[in-house]
Each structure stands twice: as structure tokens, then as C-alpha cells.
Coordinates of C-alpha atoms and ligand atoms in Angstrom, one line a residue:
Chain A
M1 CA 8.8 -20.2 -3.9
S2 CA 10.9 -18.7 -1.2
T3 CA 13.6 -18.1 -3.8
W4 CA 12.2 -14.9 -5.1
T5 CA 14.6 -12.6 -6.8
P6 CA 14.0 -8.9 -7.6
E7 CA 14.0 -9.7 -11.3
Q8 CA 10.8 -11.6 -10.8
P9 CA 7.4 -9.8 -10.4
I10 CA 7.1 -8.5 -6.9
V11 CA 3.3 -8.9 -7.2
A12 CA 2.2 -11.8 -9.4
I13 CA -1.6 -12.1 -9.8
A14 CA -2.8 -15.1 -11.9
D15 CA -6.3 -16.0 -12.8
V16 CA -7.9 -14.6 -9.7
H17 CA -11.6 -15.3 -9.1
K18 CA -13.7 -13.7 -6.4
S19 CA -17.4 -13.6 -5.8
F20 CA -19.5 -12.1 -3.0
G21 CA -22.4 -14.5 -2.8
K22 CA -23.9 -14.6 -6.3
V23 CA -22.0 -11.5 -7.5
D24 CA -18.9 -12.4 -9.5
V25 CA -16.6 -9.5 -8.8
L26 CA -13.3 -10.8 -10.2
K27 CA -13.5 -13.2 -13.1
G28 CA -9.9 -14.3 -13.9
V29 CA -7.7 -11.3 -13.3
S30 CA -4.0 -11.6 -14.1
M31 CA -1.3 -9.0 -13.8
D32 CA 2.4 -8.8 -13.0
V33 CA 4.0 -5.9 -11.2
R34 CA 7.8 -5.6 -11.2
K35 CA 9.8 -4.0 -8.5
G36 CA 9.8 -0.2 -8.7
E37 CA 7.0 -0.3 -11.3
V38 CA 4.0 2.0 -11.0
V39 CA 0.8 0.4 -12.2
C40 CA -2.4 2.4 -12.6
I41 CA -5.8 0.6 -12.7
I42 CA -8.7 2.4 -14.2
G43 CA -12.3 1.3 -14.9
P44 CA -15.9 2.0 -14.3
S45 CA -17.4 1.9 -10.8
G46 CA -18.1 -1.6 -9.6
S47 CA -15.6 -3.3 -11.9
G48 CA -13.7 -4.8 -9.0
K49 CA -10.7 -2.5 -8.7
S50 CA -11.0 -2.1 -4.9
T51 CA -11.6 -5.8 -4.4
L52 CA -8.5 -6.6 -6.4
L53 CA -6.3 -4.3 -4.2
R54 CA -7.9 -5.8 -1.1
C55 CA -7.1 -9.3 -2.3
V56 CA -3.4 -8.3 -2.7
N57 CA -3.0 -7.6 1.0
A58 CA -5.4 -10.4 2.1
L59 CA -8.1 -8.2 3.5
V60 CA -10.4 -10.2 1.2
P61 CA -9.9 -14.0 0.6
I62 CA -9.9 -15.2 -3.0
D63 CA -11.9 -18.1 -4.4
R64 CA -9.5 -19.3 -7.1
G65 CA -6.2 -18.4 -8.7
S66 CA -3.0 -17.2 -7.0
I67 CA -1.5 -13.9 -5.8
R68 CA 2.1 -13.9 -4.9
V69 CA 3.9 -11.1 -3.2
E70 CA 7.7 -11.5 -3.3
G71 CA 7.1 -15.1 -4.3
Q72 CA 4.9 -15.9 -1.3
E73 CA 1.4 -17.1 -1.9
V74 CA -0.9 -14.6 -0.2
H75 CA -3.9 -16.9 0.2
D76 CA -2.0 -19.9 1.5
P77 CA -3.6 -20.6 4.8
A78 CA -0.2 -21.3 6.3
V79 CA 1.1 -17.8 5.4
D80 CA 1.2 -15.3 8.2
K81 CA -1.1 -12.6 6.9
L82 CA 0.3 -10.1 9.4
E83 CA 3.8 -10.7 8.0
L84 CA 2.5 -10.1 4.5
R85 CA 0.9 -6.9 5.4
K86 CA 4.1 -5.6 6.8
K87 CA 5.4 -5.7 3.2
V88 CA 2.3 -4.2 1.6
G89 CA 1.0 -0.8 2.6
M90 CA -2.5 0.4 1.7
V91 CA -4.1 3.8 1.6
F92 CA -7.9 4.2 1.4
Q93 CA -10.3 6.6 -0.2
Q94 CA -11.7 7.6 3.2
Y95 CA -8.2 8.1 4.9
N96 CA -9.3 6.0 7.9
L97 CA -7.0 7.8 10.3
F98 CA -7.4 6.8 13.9
P99 CA -9.4 9.8 15.3
H100 CA -8.3 9.5 18.9
K101 CA -4.6 9.8 18.0
T102 CA -2.6 12.8 16.8
A103 CA -1.1 12.8 13.3
L104 CA 2.3 11.8 14.7
E105 CA 0.8 9.1 16.9
N106 CA -1.1 7.7 13.9
I107 CA 2.2 7.3 12.1
M108 CA 4.0 5.8 15.1
M109 CA 1.4 3.3 16.3
A110 CA 2.0 0.4 14.0
P111 CA 5.8 0.5 14.0
V112 CA 5.9 0.7 17.8
M113 CA 3.1 -1.8 18.5
V114 CA 3.3 -4.2 15.6
L115 CA 7.0 -4.1 14.7
K116 CA 8.1 -3.4 18.3
R117 CA 10.7 -0.9 17.2
P118 CA 12.1 1.5 19.8
K119 CA 9.9 4.5 20.3
A120 CA 12.6 7.2 20.0
E121 CA 13.7 5.8 16.7
V122 CA 10.2 5.6 15.3
E123 CA 9.4 9.1 16.4
A124 CA 12.4 10.5 14.6
Q125 CA 11.3 8.5 11.5
A126 CA 7.7 9.8 11.9
R127 CA 8.8 13.4 12.1
Q128 CA 10.9 12.9 8.9
L129 CA 7.8 11.4 7.2
M130 CA 5.7 14.3 8.2
R131 CA 8.3 16.6 6.5
K132 CA 8.3 14.3 3.5
V133 CA 4.5 14.7 3.0
R134 CA 4.9 18.5 3.8
L135 CA 3.0 18.5 7.0
D136 CA 5.7 19.5 9.5
G137 CA 4.1 21.6 12.2
K138 CA 0.9 19.5 12.2
E139 CA 2.4 16.6 14.3
D140 CA 0.2 17.2 17.2
A141 CA -3.0 17.9 15.3
Y142 CA -5.9 15.4 15.6
P143 CA -7.3 14.1 12.3
G144 CA -10.5 16.1 12.9
E145 CA -8.4 19.2 12.8
L146 CA -6.9 18.5 9.4
S147 CA -8.3 19.0 5.9
G148 CA -9.0 16.0 3.8
G149 CA -5.8 16.4 1.8
Q150 CA -3.8 16.7 4.9
Q151 CA -5.4 13.6 6.4
Q152 CA -4.7 11.6 3.3
R153 CA -1.1 12.6 3.4
V154 CA -0.9 11.5 7.0
A155 CA -2.4 8.2 6.0
I156 CA 0.3 7.8 3.3
A157 CA 3.0 8.6 5.8
R158 CA 1.4 6.1 8.3
S159 CA 1.7 3.4 5.7
L160 CA 5.2 4.4 4.7
A161 CA 6.3 4.2 8.4
M162 CA 6.0 0.4 8.1
Q163 CA 8.6 0.5 5.4
P164 CA 6.6 -1.6 2.9
D165 CA 7.9 -2.9 -0.4
V166 CA 4.6 -2.3 -2.2
M167 CA 2.1 0.5 -1.8
L168 CA -1.6 0.1 -2.8
F169 CA -3.6 3.3 -3.3
D170 CA -7.4 3.0 -3.7
E171 CA -8.9 6.1 -5.2
V172 CA -7.0 8.2 -2.6
T173 CA -8.1 11.5 -4.1
A174 CA -11.7 10.6 -4.8
A175 CA -13.0 12.2 -1.6
L176 CA -11.0 15.4 -1.9
D177 CA -11.6 18.9 -3.1
P178 CA -10.1 19.6 -6.5
E179 CA -7.6 22.0 -4.9
T180 CA -6.3 19.4 -2.4
V181 CA -6.1 16.6 -4.9
K182 CA -2.9 18.0 -6.3
E183 CA -1.0 18.0 -3.0
V184 CA -1.7 14.3 -2.5
L185 CA -0.8 13.4 -6.1
V186 CA 2.5 15.3 -5.7
T187 CA 3.2 13.2 -2.6
I188 CA 2.5 10.0 -4.5
R189 CA 4.6 11.1 -7.5
E190 CA 7.6 11.8 -5.3
L191 CA 7.1 8.3 -3.8
A192 CA 7.1 6.7 -7.2
E193 CA 10.2 8.7 -8.2
D194 CA 11.9 7.3 -5.1
G195 CA 11.4 3.8 -6.7
M196 CA 8.4 2.6 -4.6
T197 CA 6.4 -0.1 -6.2
C198 CA 2.8 1.2 -6.5
M199 CA -0.5 -0.1 -7.5
I200 CA -2.8 2.8 -8.0
V201 CA -6.5 2.7 -8.6
T202 CA -7.5 6.2 -9.8
H203 CA -10.0 8.2 -11.8
E204 CA -7.3 10.9 -12.4
M205 CA -6.4 10.1 -16.1
G206 CA -3.8 12.9 -16.4
F207 CA -2.1 11.6 -13.3
A208 CA -2.2 8.0 -14.4
R209 CA -0.7 9.0 -17.8
E210 CA 2.0 11.0 -16.2
I211 CA 3.1 8.6 -13.4
G212 CA 2.1 5.2 -14.6
D213 CA 4.5 2.7 -16.2
E214 CA 1.6 0.5 -17.2
I215 CA -2.2 1.2 -17.3
Y216 CA -4.8 -1.5 -16.8
F217 CA -8.4 -1.1 -17.7
T218 CA -10.9 -3.3 -15.9
D219 CA -14.5 -3.8 -16.6
R220 CA -16.9 -6.2 -14.9
G221 CA -14.3 -8.2 -13.2
V222 CA -11.9 -8.7 -16.1
I223 CA -8.9 -6.8 -17.4
V224 CA -9.9 -5.6 -20.8
E225 CA -6.6 -4.3 -21.9
H226 CA -3.4 -2.8 -20.7
G227 CA -0.3 -1.1 -22.0
P228 CA 2.1 1.7 -21.3
P229 CA 0.4 5.2 -21.1
A230 CA 2.0 6.4 -24.4
T231 CA 0.1 3.8 -26.4
F232 CA -2.8 3.0 -24.0
F233 CA -4.5 6.4 -24.1
T234 CA -4.1 6.9 -27.9
E235 CA -4.3 3.5 -29.3
A236 CA -6.9 1.6 -27.2
R237 CA -8.2 -1.3 -29.2
D238 CA -11.2 -2.5 -27.3
P239 CA -14.4 -0.6 -27.8
R240 CA -15.2 -0.7 -24.0
T241 CA -11.9 1.0 -23.3
R242 CA -12.5 3.6 -25.9
A243 CA -16.0 4.3 -24.6
F244 CA -14.7 4.7 -21.1
L245 CA -11.9 6.9 -22.1
S246 CA -14.1 9.1 -24.3
Q247 CA -16.4 9.6 -21.4
I248 CA -13.7 10.5 -18.9
L249 CA -11.2 12.5 -21.0
Chain B
M1 CA -36.0 -15.2 54.2
S2 CA -39.4 -16.2 53.3
G3 CA -40.8 -14.3 56.3
R4 CA -39.4 -11.1 55.0
V5 CA -40.6 -11.8 51.5
F6 CA -44.1 -11.2 52.6
A7 CA -43.2 -8.5 55.0
M8 CA -44.8 -5.9 52.8
L9 CA -48.1 -7.7 52.9
R10 CA -48.6 -7.7 56.6
P11 CA -47.8 -5.3 59.4
V12 CA -44.5 -6.0 61.1
A13 CA -43.9 -5.5 64.8
A14 CA -41.7 -2.5 65.1
P15 CA -38.2 -3.9 65.0
V16 CA -36.3 -0.6 65.3
S17 CA -36.0 1.8 68.1
A18 CA -36.5 5.4 67.2
E19 CA -33.9 6.9 69.4
G20 CA -31.0 4.9 68.0
G21 CA -31.5 6.3 64.6
F22 CA -30.0 9.7 65.1
R23 CA -26.3 9.8 64.8
A24 CA -25.1 13.2 63.8
A25 CA -21.5 12.1 63.4
L26 CA -22.5 10.0 60.4
F27 CA -24.3 12.8 58.6
T28 CA -22.4 13.5 55.5
P29 CA -22.9 16.8 53.8
T30 CA -24.6 15.0 50.9
A31 CA -27.0 13.3 53.2
L32 CA -27.8 16.6 54.9
V33 CA -28.6 18.1 51.5
F34 CA -30.9 15.3 50.8
A35 CA -32.7 15.7 54.0
C36 CA -33.0 19.5 53.7
I37 CA -34.5 19.2 50.2
A38 CA -36.8 16.5 51.3
F39 CA -38.2 18.6 54.1
A40 CA -38.3 21.8 52.1
S41 CA -40.6 20.3 49.6
L42 CA -42.7 18.5 52.1
V43 CA -43.1 21.5 54.3
V44 CA -46.2 22.9 52.6
A45 CA -48.3 19.8 52.4
G46 CA -46.8 18.4 55.5
E47 CA -47.5 21.4 57.7
A48 CA -51.1 21.6 56.6
W49 CA -51.6 17.9 57.4
A50 CA -49.9 18.3 60.7
Q51 CA -52.1 21.2 61.8
L52 CA -55.1 19.3 60.8
R53 CA -54.1 16.3 63.0
A54 CA -52.3 18.2 65.7
A55 CA -55.3 18.1 67.9
G56 CA -54.3 14.7 69.3
P57 CA -51.2 14.0 71.5
K58 CA -49.3 12.7 68.5
P59 CA -46.2 14.6 67.3
G60 CA -46.4 16.5 64.0
L61 CA -45.8 14.9 60.7
L62 CA -42.6 16.7 60.0
E63 CA -41.3 15.9 63.4
T64 CA -42.1 12.3 62.9
L65 CA -40.5 12.2 59.4
W66 CA -37.4 13.9 60.8
K67 CA -37.2 11.3 63.5
W68 CA -37.0 8.5 61.0
T69 CA -34.8 10.2 58.4
P70 CA -31.5 9.1 59.8
L71 CA -32.7 5.5 59.9
L72 CA -33.9 5.7 56.3
L73 CA -30.6 7.3 55.2
I74 CA -28.1 5.1 57.0
G75 CA -29.9 2.3 58.6
P76 CA -30.2 1.1 62.2
P77 CA -27.3 1.6 64.6
R78 CA -24.3 -0.6 64.2
E79 CA -25.8 -2.0 61.0
F80 CA -25.3 -1.0 57.4
G81 CA -28.6 -0.2 55.7
G82 CA -31.0 2.4 54.5
F83 CA -30.5 4.6 51.5
A84 CA -26.7 4.2 51.9
L85 CA -27.2 0.5 51.4
N86 CA -29.1 1.2 48.2
I87 CA -26.2 3.2 46.9
A88 CA -23.7 0.7 48.0
V89 CA -25.6 -2.1 46.2
S90 CA -25.9 0.1 43.1
F91 CA -22.2 0.6 43.0
L92 CA -21.3 -3.0 43.5
A93 CA -24.0 -4.4 41.1
M94 CA -22.8 -1.8 38.5
A95 CA -19.2 -2.9 39.0
I96 CA -20.0 -6.6 38.7
G97 CA -22.4 -6.1 35.8
T98 CA -19.9 -3.9 33.9
A99 CA -17.0 -6.3 34.3
F100 CA -19.1 -9.3 33.1
G101 CA -20.9 -7.2 30.6
V102 CA -17.8 -6.1 28.8
V103 CA -16.6 -9.7 28.6
L104 CA -20.0 -10.8 27.3
G105 CA -20.2 -7.9 24.8
L106 CA -16.7 -8.7 23.4
G107 CA -17.9 -12.3 23.2
Q108 CA -20.7 -11.1 21.0
I109 CA -18.3 -9.8 18.4
S110 CA -15.9 -12.8 18.6
I111 CA -14.8 -14.3 15.3
H112 CA -15.7 -17.8 16.8
A113 CA -19.3 -18.4 15.9
P114 CA -20.1 -20.6 19.0
V115 CA -18.7 -18.0 21.4
R116 CA -20.7 -15.3 19.6
R117 CA -23.9 -17.3 19.7
V118 CA -23.6 -18.3 23.4
C119 CA -22.8 -14.7 24.4
W120 CA -25.7 -13.4 22.3
L121 CA -28.1 -15.8 23.9
V122 CA -27.0 -15.0 27.5
T123 CA -27.3 -11.3 26.7
Q124 CA -30.7 -11.6 25.2
F125 CA -32.0 -13.8 28.0
F126 CA -31.0 -11.5 30.8
R127 CA -32.0 -8.4 28.9
N128 CA -35.5 -9.7 28.5
S129 CA -36.1 -11.0 32.0
P130 CA -38.0 -9.2 34.7
W131 CA -35.6 -8.0 37.3
L132 CA -37.8 -9.0 40.2
V133 CA -38.0 -12.6 39.0
L134 CA -34.3 -12.7 38.4
L135 CA -33.8 -11.5 41.9
F136 CA -35.9 -14.2 43.5
F137 CA -34.2 -16.8 41.3
V138 CA -30.7 -15.8 42.3
M139 CA -31.7 -15.6 46.0
L140 CA -32.7 -19.3 45.8
L141 CA -29.8 -20.3 43.5
I142 CA -27.0 -19.0 45.6
P143 CA -26.5 -20.7 49.0
F144 CA -26.3 -18.6 52.2
Q145 CA -22.7 -19.5 52.5
I146 CA -19.9 -21.0 50.4
R147 CA -17.1 -23.2 51.5
I148 CA -13.6 -22.5 50.4
G149 CA -11.2 -25.0 51.9
G150 CA -12.2 -25.4 55.5
T151 CA -13.7 -21.9 56.0
A152 CA -17.3 -21.1 55.4
I153 CA -17.8 -17.7 53.9
P154 CA -21.3 -16.4 54.6
L155 CA -23.2 -14.7 51.7
P156 CA -25.5 -12.2 53.2
A157 CA -28.8 -11.5 51.6
W158 CA -27.8 -8.1 50.3
L159 CA -24.8 -9.5 48.5
K160 CA -26.9 -12.2 46.9
A161 CA -29.4 -9.5 45.9
T162 CA -26.5 -7.5 44.4
F163 CA -25.6 -10.4 42.2
G164 CA -29.2 -10.7 41.1
L165 CA -29.3 -7.0 40.1
S166 CA -26.0 -7.2 38.3
L167 CA -27.3 -9.8 35.8
P168 CA -29.6 -7.4 33.9
V169 CA -26.9 -4.7 34.1
M170 CA -24.4 -7.2 32.7
A171 CA -26.7 -8.0 29.7
N172 CA -27.3 -4.3 29.0
V173 CA -23.7 -3.4 29.3
S174 CA -23.0 -6.3 26.8
E175 CA -25.3 -4.7 24.3
I176 CA -23.7 -1.3 24.9
V177 CA -20.3 -2.7 24.1
R178 CA -21.5 -4.6 21.1
G179 CA -23.4 -1.5 19.7
A180 CA -20.4 0.8 20.3
V181 CA -17.9 -1.6 18.6
N182 CA -20.3 -2.0 15.6
S183 CA -20.8 1.8 15.4
I184 CA -17.1 2.2 14.6
P185 CA -16.7 2.5 10.8
S186 CA -15.3 -0.7 9.2
G187 CA -12.6 1.4 7.6
Q188 CA -11.0 1.6 11.1
W189 CA -10.7 -2.2 11.2
E190 CA -9.5 -2.3 7.6
S191 CA -6.8 0.3 8.0
A192 CA -5.6 -1.3 11.3
E193 CA -5.5 -4.7 9.6
S194 CA -3.6 -3.3 6.6
L195 CA -1.0 -1.9 9.1
A196 CA -0.5 -5.5 10.3
F197 CA -2.4 -5.1 13.6
G198 CA -3.8 -8.4 14.9
R199 CA -7.4 -8.6 15.8
L200 CA -7.0 -8.3 19.5
Q201 CA -4.5 -5.4 19.1
T202 CA -6.9 -3.6 16.8
L203 CA -9.7 -4.1 19.3
W204 CA -7.7 -2.9 22.4
R205 CA -5.6 -0.2 20.8
I206 CA -7.9 1.3 18.1
I207 CA -11.5 0.3 18.4
L208 CA -12.2 0.2 22.1
P209 CA -10.5 3.5 22.9
Q210 CA -12.9 5.1 20.4
C211 CA -15.8 3.3 21.9
V212 CA -15.4 4.5 25.5
K213 CA -16.8 7.9 24.9
R214 CA -19.8 6.5 23.1
M215 CA -20.4 4.0 25.9
I216 CA -20.3 6.4 28.9
P217 CA -23.7 8.1 28.4
P218 CA -25.8 4.8 28.0
W219 CA -23.8 3.2 30.7
M220 CA -24.6 6.1 33.1
N221 CA -28.2 5.8 32.1
W222 CA -28.2 2.2 33.1
Y223 CA -26.6 3.1 36.4
A224 CA -29.5 5.5 37.1
I225 CA -32.0 2.8 36.2
L226 CA -30.2 0.3 38.4
T227 CA -30.2 2.7 41.3
M228 CA -33.9 3.3 41.0
S229 CA -34.4 -0.5 40.9
T230 CA -32.5 -1.2 44.1
P231 CA -35.7 -0.9 46.3
L232 CA -36.5 -4.3 44.7
I233 CA -34.1 -5.9 47.2
S234 CA -36.4 -4.9 50.0
I235 CA -38.6 -7.8 48.9
V236 CA -35.9 -10.3 49.6
G237 CA -35.3 -9.2 53.2
V238 CA -32.6 -6.5 53.0
N239 CA -32.5 -3.5 55.3
D240 CA -32.6 -1.0 52.4
A241 CA -34.4 2.4 52.5
M242 CA -37.6 0.8 51.3
T243 CA -37.7 -1.9 54.0
L244 CA -36.9 0.6 56.7
A245 CA -39.6 3.0 55.5
Q246 CA -42.1 0.1 55.8
D247 CA -40.7 -0.8 59.2
A248 CA -41.1 2.8 60.3
L249 CA -44.6 3.0 59.0
A250 CA -45.5 -0.2 60.8
A251 CA -44.0 1.2 64.1
E252 CA -46.0 4.4 63.8
Q253 CA -49.3 2.9 62.7
R254 CA -50.4 6.3 61.3
S255 CA -52.1 6.2 58.0
E256 CA -51.5 9.9 57.4
L257 CA -47.8 9.2 57.5
L258 CA -47.9 6.8 54.5
M259 CA -47.7 9.3 51.6
P260 CA -45.2 11.7 53.2
M261 CA -42.9 8.8 54.1
Y262 CA -42.9 7.4 50.6
A263 CA -42.6 10.9 49.1
M264 CA -39.5 11.4 51.2
L265 CA -38.1 8.1 49.9
L266 CA -38.9 9.2 46.3
L267 CA -37.1 12.4 47.0
F268 CA -34.0 10.7 48.1
F269 CA -33.8 8.9 44.8
F270 CA -34.7 11.9 42.8
V271 CA -32.0 14.0 44.4
Y272 CA -29.5 11.3 43.7
C273 CA -30.5 10.3 40.2
Y274 CA -31.5 13.6 38.7
P275 CA -28.0 15.0 38.6
I276 CA -26.8 11.8 37.0
A277 CA -29.5 12.1 34.3
R278 CA -28.5 15.8 33.6
W279 CA -24.8 14.9 33.5
T280 CA -25.6 12.0 31.1
I281 CA -27.4 14.4 28.8
R282 CA -24.5 16.8 28.9
L283 CA -22.0 14.1 28.0
E284 CA -24.2 12.8 25.3
R285 CA -24.4 16.2 23.7
R286 CA -20.6 16.8 24.0
Y287 CA -19.7 13.4 22.5
A288 CA -22.3 13.7 19.8
V289 CA -20.5 16.7 18.3
K290 CA -17.0 15.4 18.8
I291 CA -17.0 12.2 16.8
Ligands
ATP301 N1 -17.8 -7.0 1.1 C1 -18.6 -7.1 0.0 N2 -19.8 -7.8 0.1 C2 -20.6 -7.9 -1.0 N3 -20.4 -7.3 -2.2 C3 -19.2 -6.5 -2.3 C4 -18.3 -6.4 -1.2 N4 -17.3 -5.6 -1.6 C5 -17.6 -5.3 -2.9 N5 -18.7 -5.8 -3.3 C6 -19.3 -5.7 -4.7 O1 -18.3 -6.0 -5.6 C7 -18.4 -5.2 -6.7 C8 -17.1 -4.6 -7.0 O2 -16.8 -3.7 -5.9 P1 -15.4 -2.9 -5.9 O3 -15.5 -2.0 -4.7 O4 -14.3 -3.8 -6.0 O5 -15.6 -2.0 -7.2 P2 -14.7 -0.7 -7.7 O6 -14.2 -1.1 -9.0 O7 -13.7 -0.4 -6.6 O8 -15.8 0.4 -7.8 P3 -15.6 2.0 -7.4 O9 -15.0 2.6 -8.5 O10 -17.0 2.4 -7.2 O11 -14.8 2.0 -6.1 C9 -19.5 -4.2 -6.5 O12 -20.7 -4.7 -7.2 C10 -19.8 -4.3 -5.0 O13 -21.1 -4.1 -4.7
MG302 MG1 -13.4 1.2 -5.2

């Protein structure tokens, strides 16, 4: 399937199963994400949301099923996982910035060392990304000197520097103070408005409703139901979805 | 060699001439400091002893110790030995042990299970072996010379002893490396991987640079332990400070000299190792707050 065209789903997840030892974490998950689409995944803790995102960029191998990114099977042993990860960026709950490097160096490292792009060009791009996430002036700060929200925005800029086609966000605001949540959400919204394909795991229902093109609700390793936010939040059919939404809204 | 092995058990005929020991030119400032402190602290006890014994024609204790000090510090004339040899052996054994230890430690976190297991086994074996037995074993294992092409390269006893001491250092450095790498949160690996860094690149560019600071204090600690263990090499016939102290005692044949002589030796090591210990603690504190 090297004949992928932008009309086809950029991420095609079909009947994915994954277990850790005896724990079945994903039990037949399917989902299509079109180019430029913003998909929000919600669900109770432990339902397998993080695991699903990790499977998409091959951080975690799957047991059964198929995940294709731009038509390429992610879990085909012949596929170069590093090539795949150049197309799929991921941002984590705990930021995971490299503490021994400045904000700018964090952003520049992968393009210079992995993509082998010229340093001057990468630096110009990195400075532009710092402006984009509204952190100009903090280029030389170390992660330890930045607030959680600022670190998370550097982490987003670091992923964007690889010029990915798909961005995965795993509860990127869950570790933040309420005041700093907004600045990160604004950054993601701008990204989505620029047409970036995003898969967002979040507990921020207001945000999901505002930004999402499609909302997926997962529970115990399956997708219970999904739909566009306009109908999903008001006309949820499944009692599990309704129970979850009533708890959280 | 075997003659020297038992040297400590029987009196040795004085092999060193006393006059040859004093070479002011070779006195480094550090060595002078060592000597001064050694004498300052021995002065009280030493003087009392000396006065008690001064009745005879023998020179005073302090005078005698002073006479032997150059020998103990830098060895007999035209030969490398004494405390300086202990330090040299400690440097070399640390360098060898660190080089092999880093390789072994990285082997312990290899993704290839056989490599991991072998490195783990080697590490555990040498970590849990008595240093003295290892020393004897290596002395017997390594020939006294090796042939490369047509030329025979002699391997002096002190060099073989250095290899022997580097083995436990290697094993402990291996554990330091493994521990430091494992102490880095897994999120660092994950985010590096998601940025398409390969495993080796992640290790060299992201994980190990963060480990260095954590590794320095325990590494320095092992250096101090190694230095304090260097007198072990006296048992395999090397002219280190310990051997020379015993030679000096054998030459003097004065029982009242035993304790002061060994006290002086202890002081050499204390003056050298204590600052390292303090420095280690300082670094430990500094790095503890940083990361
Ligand atoms: N590496 C692993 N080894 C073993 N079990 C794991 C591993 N990763 C996840 N799990 C288990 O898989 C289940 C789903 O985990 P996952 O992190 O995907 O849930 P989640 O939906 O992201 O939850 P949360 O909202 O708390 O982040 C949990 O029961 C977790 O304990
Ligand atoms: Mg999660």
C-alpha cells in the first residue's frame, strides 16, 4: 500500500489488540483519521488511551490487527520505525524535555542529529517555533527554569520541528496548573487551525468539544461510541458514555 | 615472586640504604605537606617515646622516621616506588577499570539478552570477589612478559598488580553505569524514540550526558576505596609504600618504631583520601539538588 493518497485515512487503525501479560488493554480498536482531522479520545483512566497512541508511533508493539500511517503498516517488521516516527510527532503528559539542554537545543536536537539538516537552517526554524508557541525570549532557558506550561509548549515545538504529518497528544495538560492549561490548549488549537492532523487524548471536555472534528469514547479497551462533538455530547446513546459524561461535565 | 609473597611474615635483610633516600629535588609541595602533617601529629606521642628511649645511642624516633620518609614517599633511588607508586597504580587501575567498566555497564543494558547476561555475570563475579584473591590470581594468570612479533615486552609485577586491582573497579563502575542509566526516567527514552532517535543515539546524546553527573560521586568514592586498597600490592612483591615501610622496619630492628611507622603510612593515605571524600560529598549534595 505505498499508493496512499490524501483522500484515504492518514491513520487507519483496524481491529487492534494489545495485552500486557494477562491484562487485555486494547480489545479490537478501529478508527480512521483523515488528513487535517482533529480526533479527541476520551475515556476513564486505564481504558487504554495512552497505549493506543503509543501503538500508532510504534513505541508499543501490537498483538493483532493493523495500524497504517499514510498507507504504511506500522507493525510490519520490515518497516523502518525511525522513518515512521519522523512522520508522527508525540507530546507526553510529563513533557519529557531533555533537562541538560536549553529550550532551543531541545527543539534543534532531533532535526540536526536525526534528519541531519544544516544547523543554521534548523536554528532559524527553532526560533520561529519558539515564537509560534509564544516563548520567544526563553530560548536559552533550561527546562528546570521553565513552568510546566512553558515546558509543555517547548515539547510541542520540539515535535513540530520534525515537521510531522500527524501529532499525538497524550493528556498534555493533565499535569498542569489550571492557569497554564489554557496557554497550552491555545497552542494546540492554533496548530489544529493550521490544518495539522491531531489525535488528542484529553480530559478537557470543553476543549474537545471546541476543537474536535470527531470524539471517541473508550472504555476497557474498546471504543464504545464516537461522533462529531455537536451530537456526541448531547445525544450519547451508550449508558457507559452517558455515565462518564455526567461525571465529568 | 613467591619469596616476596611471604616477606611480611619473616624479617627481611635490609635491602635499602638509608642515605640514598633523601632527594630534596624530588620533593613536590604536596609531598612536603604530607610529611609536615605526618610529623606534626606524631610529634606529641613520638617525642615522649623518644625521650623515654633516648638513653641509648640510637637516634630519636622522629629523626628515624624523618630519615625514612623520602623512601616511603617516592621509593629507593633510581627506582619508582613508595607512596608515589601507590598513587600511580591507583590512577592506572582506575583508568583501566573505568574504561572496561563503562563497556561492561553498557553491556548490562544491551537489548541483546545474551550480551546482557554475560555482562551481568562478569560484573557480579568481580564485584563479589575478594580483592586480595583476585590479585594473586591475576599475578599467576598473566605471564611475566608477552611476545608481540619478535620483541618480548616485560610485564613488571606492579603492572600485573594494577590489572588485578582494576578488575573489581571495573565491576563496580559497571554497576554505577547500569544504575545511572536506569535512574533516568523512561520518559526520556520514550520522547527520544518518538523523535526518531535510534537507540545508540539516544544513549550517547540524551541518556549518558544526564548520567555523568550522577556517576561522578560514586565513581570518586570507588577511587578512594581503590587507593586505600593499593597496599595490597605489597604482598605480591611491589615496592609500594607498605613494602618499603616493612623494609625500613626490618632494617631498623626497633620494635618501638612499628606503630609510628605504620601511623605515618596511615597518615599519608588519610591526607590523600580525606579531601577526595569531602569533595565527593560536596558534589553529591550539589547534584542532588540539581536534577
Ligand atoms: N508497559 C506496560 N506494562 C504493563 N501494563 C501496562 C503498560 N502500559 C500500560 N499498562 C496497563 O494498561 C492499561 C491501560 O493503560 P493506559 O495507560 O493505556 O490507560 P489510559 O487510558 O491512558 O489511562 P490514563 O487516563 O490513566 O492515562 C492499564 O491497566 C495499565 O496498567
Ligand atoms: Mg494515559
